Amino acid sequence: MGLEKYSRQILFEPIGQRGQERLLQSRVAIIGCGALGAVQAEALARAGVGFLRLADRDFVEESNLQRQIMFEERDARERLPKAIACQRRIRRINSDIGVEALAADVNPTNIEEIIGDVDLVLDGTDNFETRYLINDACVKHGKPWIYGAAVGSYGLSMTIIPHETPCFRCVLEQLPPPGSSPTCDTVGVILPIVFMIASIQVVEALKLLTGQRDQLHRSIIQIDVWNATYHRIKLGALLEKSDCPTCRHGRYEFLDARIRHLASGLCGRNAVYISQSKRVKIDLPSLAERLRSVGAVKLTEHLLSLHINGYEITLFADGHCIVKGTTDVDLARKLYAQYIGA
Ligand SMILES: [Zn+2]
């Protein structure tokens, strides 16, 4: 494979030909490929990172298109899982690299496998719970990961190298109580901050993958793109001072599923998300047959949706599901138990 397509990146002295060759050998997992994850995926694919694993539990909807650059109107009409839509576009962007799509929930049963054979993990999620889970798995296996979050016009990022930098839990020890921090649900989000935060994550990724750890920013970067402010909080001696349950004491509470909510509200939607606590494989076509007498059923290659009494239940083959039409978690669980099974 020629390196010509990467010539301008090779000319960039900190990367060079050697850096480019390392990128082509690199493997990255992106957890969540909606807003931040899509920008990360596109940038790393164009940069020639050799393998991308894209994991996402959601499907494309029209309201995503304003900020999720991988998706088009057609994807929303087809209700494509985001991981699949992202994979298709990445293949059109750079056919030299490997790209794997996991239209699945990332949870304690599968995360160690998802990160097991990659060099780096990128956070493209929209919730604290999955970030703590990524942190547990990455600290346990000594994998670097790059946290990023964007809400409104504000965002932040931090790079975690287990036992070398503070981990996510060193900085934020407790899961914030629901409703305590602003979400895309309450204050919205604009695309420019998504680009900025994802760009910072991608630059850190390029440094890490080309073996330049000494170049990492080693801080929490905070940006408000509307107010044009930029802050860096140096992490300094936090690692030494921290009494972190995860990286100091090796307690992986999220990975061990001691702290886990199996159902939660979804960012920006009148919907509840339900995941499985064990591995299952649902035969969607035969379930679709069974549900046809119950309500309006739609079956695609990747998911099944059931419309009933004003609710819409969208189910993936790994058993995770999105119940639309309510934010009541108990009600959503009841609907799931009633129609899909416990
Ligand atoms: Zn820690």
GROMACS .gro file of C-alpha atoms and ligand atoms in nm:
model
  343
    1MET     CA    1   0.000   0.000   0.000
    2GLY     CA    2   0.143   0.337  -0.100
    3LEU     CA    3   0.190   0.613   0.151
    4GLU     CA    4   0.112   0.882  -0.106
    5LYS     CA    5  -0.237   0.943   0.029
    6TYR     CA    6  -0.081   1.037   0.362
    7SER     CA    7   0.190   1.258   0.212
    8ARG     CA    8   0.078   1.583   0.379
    9GLN     CA    9   0.064   1.415   0.716
   10ILE     CA   10   0.407   1.259   0.662
   11LEU     CA   11   0.541   1.606   0.581
   12PHE     CA   12   0.422   1.715   0.924
   13GLU     CA   13   0.748   1.668   1.108
   14PRO     CA   14   0.626   1.526   1.442
   15ILE     CA   15   0.460   1.239   1.253
   16GLY     CA   16   0.686   1.176   0.954
   17GLN     CA   17   0.715   0.847   0.767
   18ARG     CA   18   0.794   0.650   1.079
   19GLY     CA   19   0.490   0.787   1.260
   20GLN     CA   20   0.274   0.710   0.958
   21GLU     CA   21   0.393   0.351   0.953
   22ARG     CA   22   0.308   0.321   1.320
   23LEU     CA   23  -0.041   0.461   1.261
   24LEU     CA   24  -0.102   0.203   0.991
   25GLN     CA   25  -0.014  -0.068   1.243
   26SER     CA   26  -0.236   0.077   1.516
   27ARG     CA   27  -0.566  -0.047   1.648
   28VAL     CA   28  -0.822   0.177   1.817
   29ALA     CA   29  -1.162   0.113   1.975
   30ILE     CA   30  -1.416   0.395   1.969
   31ILE     CA   31  -1.692   0.349   2.225
   32GLY     CA   32  -1.998   0.541   2.108
   33CYS     CA   33  -2.002   0.680   1.757
   34GLY     CA   34  -2.267   0.951   1.773
   35ALA     CA   35  -2.126   1.302   1.801
   36LEU     CA   36  -1.769   1.288   1.936
   37GLY     CA   37  -1.711   0.930   1.821
   38ALA     CA   38  -1.802   1.008   1.462
   39VAL     CA   39  -1.549   1.291   1.438
   40GLN     CA   40  -1.285   1.069   1.599
   41ALA     CA   41  -1.362   0.786   1.358
   42GLU     CA   42  -1.349   1.006   1.052
   43ALA     CA   43  -1.025   1.178   1.154
   44LEU     CA   44  -0.848   0.854   1.247
   45ALA     CA   45  -0.966   0.680   0.931
   46ARG     CA   46  -0.833   0.964   0.717
   47ALA     CA   47  -0.509   0.963   0.918
   48GLY     CA   48  -0.462   0.597   0.828
   49VAL     CA   49  -0.503   0.427   1.164
   50GLY     CA   50  -0.494   0.063   1.057
   51PHE     CA   51  -0.793  -0.073   1.243
   52LEU     CA   52  -1.098   0.086   1.401
   53ARG     CA   53  -1.355  -0.093   1.614
   54LEU     CA   54  -1.675   0.108   1.641
   55ALA     CA   55  -1.920   0.021   1.916
   56ASP     CA   56  -2.256   0.190   1.956
   57ARG     CA   57  -2.591   0.083   2.099
   58ASP     CA   58  -2.813   0.334   1.924
   59PHE     CA   59  -2.970   0.381   1.582
   60VAL     CA   60  -2.973   0.694   1.365
   61GLU     CA   61  -3.260   0.942   1.399
   62GLU     CA   62  -3.329   1.270   1.225
   63SER     CA   63  -3.249   1.473   1.538
   64ASN     CA   64  -2.892   1.335   1.532
   65LEU     CA   65  -2.802   1.491   1.198
   66GLN     CA   66  -2.738   1.840   1.335
   67ARG     CA   67  -2.424   1.725   1.517
   68GLN     CA   68  -2.340   1.366   1.421
   69ILE     CA   69  -2.136   1.405   1.105
   70MET     CA   70  -2.123   1.041   0.999
   71PHE     CA   71  -2.493   1.017   0.928
   72GLU     CA   72  -2.725   1.126   0.651
   73GLU     CA   73  -3.102   1.150   0.609
   74ARG     CA   74  -3.110   0.810   0.443
   75ASP     CA   75  -2.953   0.646   0.751
   76ALA     CA   76  -3.226   0.795   0.969
   77ARG     CA   77  -3.497   0.671   0.731
   78GLU     CA   78  -3.347   0.322   0.737
   79ARG     CA   79  -3.300   0.339   1.116
   80LEU     CA   80  -2.949   0.209   1.071
   81PRO     CA   81  -2.754   0.126   1.384
   82LYS     CA   82  -2.496   0.404   1.426
   83ALA     CA   83  -2.205   0.160   1.429
   84ILE     CA   84  -2.312   0.016   1.093
   85ALA     CA   85  -2.373   0.357   0.933
   86CYS     CA   86  -2.036   0.473   1.060
   87GLN     CA   87  -1.860   0.163   0.924
   88ARG     CA   88  -2.015   0.213   0.579
   89ARG     CA   89  -1.897   0.569   0.557
   90ILE     CA   90  -1.548   0.488   0.687
   91ARG     CA   91  -1.514   0.225   0.414
   92ARG     CA   92  -1.593   0.491   0.154
   93ILE     CA   93  -1.338   0.727   0.311
   94ASN     CA   94  -1.044   0.488   0.340
   95SER     CA   95  -1.067   0.134   0.206
   96ASP     CA   96  -0.711   0.051   0.317
   97ILE     CA   97  -0.798   0.024   0.683
   98GLY     CA   98  -0.993  -0.238   0.876
   99VAL     CA   99  -1.317  -0.131   1.037
  100GLU     CA  100  -1.538  -0.344   1.258
  101ALA     CA  101  -1.887  -0.242   1.369
  102LEU     CA  102  -2.047  -0.358   1.691
  103ALA     CA  103  -2.413  -0.257   1.702
  104ALA     CA  104  -2.424  -0.354   2.066
  105ASP     CA  105  -2.438  -0.233   2.420
  106VAL     CA  106  -2.093  -0.199   2.577
  107ASN     CA  107  -2.125  -0.343   2.926
  108PRO     CA  108  -1.932  -0.545   3.184
  109THR     CA  109  -1.989  -0.868   2.991
  110ASN     CA  110  -1.811  -0.757   2.675
  111ILE     CA  111  -1.590  -0.453   2.737
  112GLU     CA  112  -1.275  -0.647   2.817
  113GLU     CA  113  -1.305  -0.827   2.485
  114ILE     CA  114  -1.376  -0.502   2.301
  115ILE     CA  115  -1.063  -0.331   2.432
  116GLY     CA  116  -0.848  -0.645   2.457
  117ASP     CA  117  -0.663  -0.625   2.127
  118VAL     CA  118  -0.645  -0.249   2.069
  119ASP     CA  119  -0.374   0.003   2.151
  120LEU     CA  120  -0.606   0.282   2.256
  121VAL     CA  121  -0.968   0.347   2.351
  122LEU     CA  122  -1.155   0.666   2.266
  123ASP     CA  123  -1.456   0.790   2.457
  124GLY     CA  124  -1.743   0.887   2.230
  125THR     CA  125  -2.014   0.810   2.485
  126ASP     CA  126  -2.269   1.042   2.636
  127ASN     CA  127  -2.291   0.906   2.989
  128PHE     CA  128  -2.084   0.877   3.305
  129GLU     CA  129  -2.166   0.516   3.366
  130THR     CA  130  -2.004   0.388   3.048
  131ARG     CA  131  -1.705   0.613   3.111
  132TYR     CA  132  -1.649   0.458   3.453
  133LEU     CA  133  -1.677   0.118   3.291
  134ILE     CA  134  -1.421   0.212   3.024
  135ASN     CA  135  -1.197   0.346   3.300
  136ASP     CA  136  -1.221   0.022   3.501
  137ALA     CA  137  -1.144  -0.198   3.201
  138CYS     CA  138  -0.862   0.024   3.075
  139VAL     CA  139  -0.695   0.058   3.416
  140LYS     CA  140  -0.725  -0.318   3.472
  141HIS     CA  141  -0.563  -0.394   3.136
  142GLY     CA  142  -0.321  -0.102   3.127
  143LYS     CA  143  -0.474   0.054   2.814
  144PRO     CA  144  -0.467   0.428   2.754
  145TRP     CA  145  -0.801   0.597   2.691
  146ILE     CA  146  -0.909   0.949   2.611
  147TYR     CA  147  -1.210   1.099   2.782
  148GLY     CA  148  -1.419   1.362   2.609
  149ALA     CA  149  -1.755   1.527   2.675
  150ALA     CA  150  -1.951   1.806   2.509
  151VAL     CA  151  -2.271   1.974   2.621
  152GLY     CA  152  -2.413   2.309   2.506
  153SER     CA  153  -2.109   2.500   2.384
  154TYR     CA  154  -1.884   2.358   2.655
  155GLY     CA  155  -1.665   2.053   2.660
  156LEU     CA  156  -1.370   1.889   2.826
  157SER     CA  157  -1.111   1.624   2.765
  158MET     CA  158  -0.847   1.431   2.954
  159THR     CA  159  -0.606   1.157   2.853
  160ILE     CA  160  -0.568   0.863   3.088
  161ILE     CA  161  -0.264   0.638   3.094
  162PRO     CA  162  -0.320   0.390   3.375
  163HIS     CA  163  -0.075   0.428   3.664
  164GLU     CA  164   0.109   0.704   3.481
  165THR     CA  165  -0.157   0.976   3.491
  166PRO     CA  166  -0.458   1.014   3.723
  167CYS     CA  167  -0.747   0.800   3.604
  168PHE     CA  168  -1.104   0.916   3.547
  169ARG     CA  169  -1.201   0.812   3.897
  170CYS     CA  170  -0.909   0.993   4.056
  171VAL     CA  171  -1.067   1.310   3.918
  172LEU     CA  172  -1.434   1.225   3.965
  173GLU     CA  173  -1.467   0.970   4.238
  174GLN     CA  174  -1.843   0.930   4.255
  175LEU     CA  175  -2.100   0.881   3.985
  176PRO     CA  176  -2.284   1.215   3.982
  177PRO     CA  177  -2.647   1.168   4.088
  178PRO     CA  178  -2.893   1.169   3.798
  179GLY     CA  179  -3.004   1.519   3.708
  180SER     CA  180  -2.709   1.689   3.876
  181SER     CA  181  -2.513   1.777   3.566
  182PRO     CA  182  -2.632   1.938   3.245
  183THR     CA  183  -2.692   1.701   2.954
  184CYS     CA  184  -2.771   1.740   2.586
  185ASP     CA  185  -3.124   1.670   2.705
  186THR     CA  186  -3.152   1.982   2.913
  187VAL     CA  187  -2.923   2.236   2.744
  188GLY     CA  188  -2.868   2.094   2.395
  189VAL     CA  189  -2.536   2.090   2.214
  190ILE     CA  190  -2.387   2.260   1.909
  191LEU     CA  191  -2.158   2.094   1.657
  192PRO     CA  192  -1.855   2.328   1.690
  193ILE     CA  193  -1.781   2.211   2.045
  194VAL     CA  194  -1.809   1.851   1.928
  195PHE     CA  195  -1.543   1.919   1.664
  196MET     CA  196  -1.316   2.094   1.914
  197ILE     CA  197  -1.326   1.828   2.183
  198ALA     CA  198  -1.299   1.541   1.935
  199SER     CA  199  -1.005   1.721   1.771
  200ILE     CA  200  -0.822   1.738   2.101
  201GLN     CA  201  -0.888   1.368   2.155
  202VAL     CA  202  -0.764   1.286   1.805
  203VAL     CA  203  -0.442   1.483   1.846
  204GLU     CA  204  -0.370   1.300   2.171
  205ALA     CA  205  -0.446   0.973   1.992
  206LEU     CA  206  -0.197   1.058   1.716
  207LYS     CA  207   0.070   1.131   1.977
  208LEU     CA  208   0.005   0.811   2.167
  209LEU     CA  209  -0.013   0.589   1.861
  210THR     CA  210   0.313   0.729   1.724
  211GLY     CA  211   0.484   0.668   2.057
  212GLN     CA  212   0.514   1.029   2.174
  213ARG     CA  213   0.384   1.016   2.529
  214ASP     CA  214   0.610   1.303   2.630
  215GLN     CA  215   0.400   1.527   2.403
  216LEU     CA  216   0.064   1.464   2.577
  217HIS     CA  217  -0.102   1.769   2.732
  218ARG     CA  218  -0.128   1.610   3.080
  219SER     CA  219  -0.420   1.822   3.193
  220ILE     CA  220  -0.793   1.860   3.190
  221ILE     CA  221  -0.874   2.085   2.897
  222GLN     CA  222  -1.196   2.286   2.919
  223ILE     CA  223  -1.332   2.482   2.627
  224ASP     CA  224  -1.639   2.699   2.582
  225VAL     CA  225  -1.661   2.766   2.213
  226TRP     CA  226  -1.946   3.020   2.244
  227ASN     CA  227  -1.758   3.232   2.496
  228ALA     CA  228  -1.424   3.157   2.330
  229THR     CA  229  -1.259   3.045   2.653
  230TYR     CA  230  -0.994   2.779   2.696
  231HIS     CA  231  -0.860   2.649   3.027
  232ARG     CA  232  -0.602   2.390   3.113
  233ILE     CA  233  -0.592   2.242   3.459
  234LYS     CA  234  -0.261   2.070   3.507
  235LEU     CA  235  -0.299   1.731   3.672
  236GLY     CA  236   0.036   1.757   3.846
  237ALA     CA  237   0.067   1.540   4.156
  238LEU     CA  238  -0.297   1.426   4.167
  239LEU     CA  239  -0.201   1.064   4.102
  240GLU     CA  240   0.027   1.053   4.406
  241LYS     CA  241  -0.233   1.219   4.629
  242SER     CA  242  -0.533   1.022   4.509
  243ASP     CA  243  -0.679   0.738   4.716
  244CYS     CA  244  -0.855   0.612   4.406
  245PRO     CA  245  -1.053   0.287   4.441
  246THR     CA  246  -0.972   0.198   4.081
  247CYS     CA  247  -0.610   0.275   4.005
  248ARG     CA  248  -0.475   0.271   4.359
  249HIS     CA  249  -0.675  -0.012   4.514
  250GLY     CA  250  -0.759  -0.214   4.203
  251ARG     CA  251  -1.133  -0.228   4.277
  252TYR     CA  252  -1.320  -0.242   3.948
  253GLU     CA  253  -1.668  -0.177   4.077
  254PHE     CA  254  -1.826  -0.093   3.745
  255LEU     CA  255  -1.660  -0.378   3.564
  256ASP     CA  256  -1.763  -0.615   3.840
  257ALA     CA  257  -2.112  -0.473   3.792
  258ARG     CA  258  -2.147  -0.387   4.157
  259ILE     CA  259  -2.252  -0.042   4.047
  260ARG     CA  260  -2.475  -0.065   3.746
  261HIS     CA  261  -2.813   0.061   3.644
  262LEU     CA  262  -2.972  -0.163   3.386
  263ALA     CA  263  -3.205   0.106   3.269
  264SER     CA  264  -3.151   0.476   3.222
  265GLY     CA  265  -3.286   0.780   3.045
  266LEU     CA  266  -3.132   0.870   2.709
  267CYS     CA  267  -2.958   1.193   2.618
  268GLY     CA  268  -3.189   1.422   2.421
  269ARG     CA  269  -3.485   1.189   2.386
  270ASN     CA  270  -3.813   1.096   2.546
  271ALA     CA  271  -3.681   0.744   2.587
  272VAL     CA  272  -3.537   0.486   2.823
  273TYR     CA  273  -3.246   0.261   2.751
  274ILE     CA  274  -3.243  -0.097   2.881
  275SER     CA  275  -2.942  -0.325   2.873
  276GLN     CA  276  -2.877  -0.688   2.955
  277SER     CA  277  -2.679  -0.803   3.256
  278LYS     CA  278  -2.575  -1.121   3.079
  279ARG     CA  279  -2.490  -1.222   2.726
  280VAL     CA  280  -2.788  -1.312   2.514
  281LYS     CA  281  -2.850  -1.356   2.144
  282ILE     CA  282  -3.205  -1.289   2.035
  283ASP     CA  283  -3.343  -1.437   1.716
  284LEU     CA  284  -3.505  -1.118   1.588
  285PRO     CA  285  -3.696  -1.268   1.289
  286SER     CA  286  -3.875  -1.528   1.501
  287LEU     CA  287  -3.951  -1.276   1.773
  288ALA     CA  288  -4.091  -1.048   1.502
  289GLU     CA  289  -4.327  -1.328   1.397
  290ARG     CA  290  -4.443  -1.375   1.752
  291LEU     CA  291  -4.504  -1.002   1.803
  292ARG     CA  292  -4.702  -0.944   1.485
  293SER     CA  293  -5.026  -1.026   1.663
  294VAL     CA  294  -4.942  -0.776   1.939
  295GLY     CA  295  -4.864  -0.455   1.753
  296ALA     CA  296  -4.701  -0.302   1.447
  297VAL     CA  297  -4.366  -0.471   1.396
  298LYS     CA  298  -4.081  -0.356   1.174
  299LEU     CA  299  -3.781  -0.577   1.117
  300THR     CA  300  -3.458  -0.465   0.951
  301GLU     CA  301  -3.128  -0.647   0.907
  302HIS     CA  302  -3.009  -0.515   1.243
  303LEU     CA  303  -3.306  -0.444   1.466
  304LEU     CA  304  -3.669  -0.495   1.543
  305SER     CA  305  -3.916  -0.228   1.642
  306LEU     CA  306  -4.257  -0.272   1.796
  307HIS     CA  307  -4.514   0.009   1.809
  308ILE     CA  308  -4.770  -0.043   2.078
  309ASN     CA  309  -5.000   0.192   2.275
  310GLY     CA  310  -4.798   0.497   2.173
  311TYR     CA  311  -4.464   0.344   2.272
  312GLU     CA  312  -4.194   0.228   2.042
  313ILE     CA  313  -3.966  -0.053   2.155
  314THR     CA  314  -3.652  -0.095   1.945
  315LEU     CA  315  -3.458  -0.412   2.013
  316PHE     CA  316  -3.110  -0.522   1.905
  317ALA     CA  317  -2.995  -0.883   1.876
  318ASP     CA  318  -2.782  -0.860   2.191
  319GLY     CA  319  -3.099  -0.790   2.390
  320HIS     CA  320  -3.046  -0.421   2.454
  321CYS     CA  321  -3.336  -0.199   2.376
  322ILE     CA  322  -3.461   0.159   2.353
  323VAL     CA  323  -3.814   0.232   2.472
  324LYS     CA  324  -3.945   0.554   2.321
  325GLY     CA  325  -4.241   0.752   2.443
  326THR     CA  326  -4.155   0.760   2.811
  327THR     CA  327  -3.883   0.865   3.052
  328ASP     CA  328  -4.027   0.641   3.325
  329VAL     CA  329  -3.770   0.369   3.382
  330ASP     CA  330  -4.005   0.135   3.567
  331LEU     CA  331  -4.267   0.160   3.297
  332ALA     CA  332  -4.003   0.091   3.030
  333ARG     CA  333  -3.884  -0.216   3.216
  334LYS     CA  334  -4.241  -0.338   3.245
  335LEU     CA  335  -4.297  -0.298   2.871
  336TYR     CA  336  -3.973  -0.483   2.803
  337ALA     CA  337  -4.067  -0.771   3.031
  338GLN     CA  338  -4.416  -0.784   2.886
  339TYR     CA  339  -4.325  -0.796   2.518
  340ILE     CA  340  -3.964  -0.905   2.488
  341GLY     CA  341  -3.936  -1.120   2.796
  342ALA     CA  342  -3.736  -1.090   3.116
  343ZN      ZN  343  -0.748   0.652   3.973
   0.00000   0.00000   0.00000
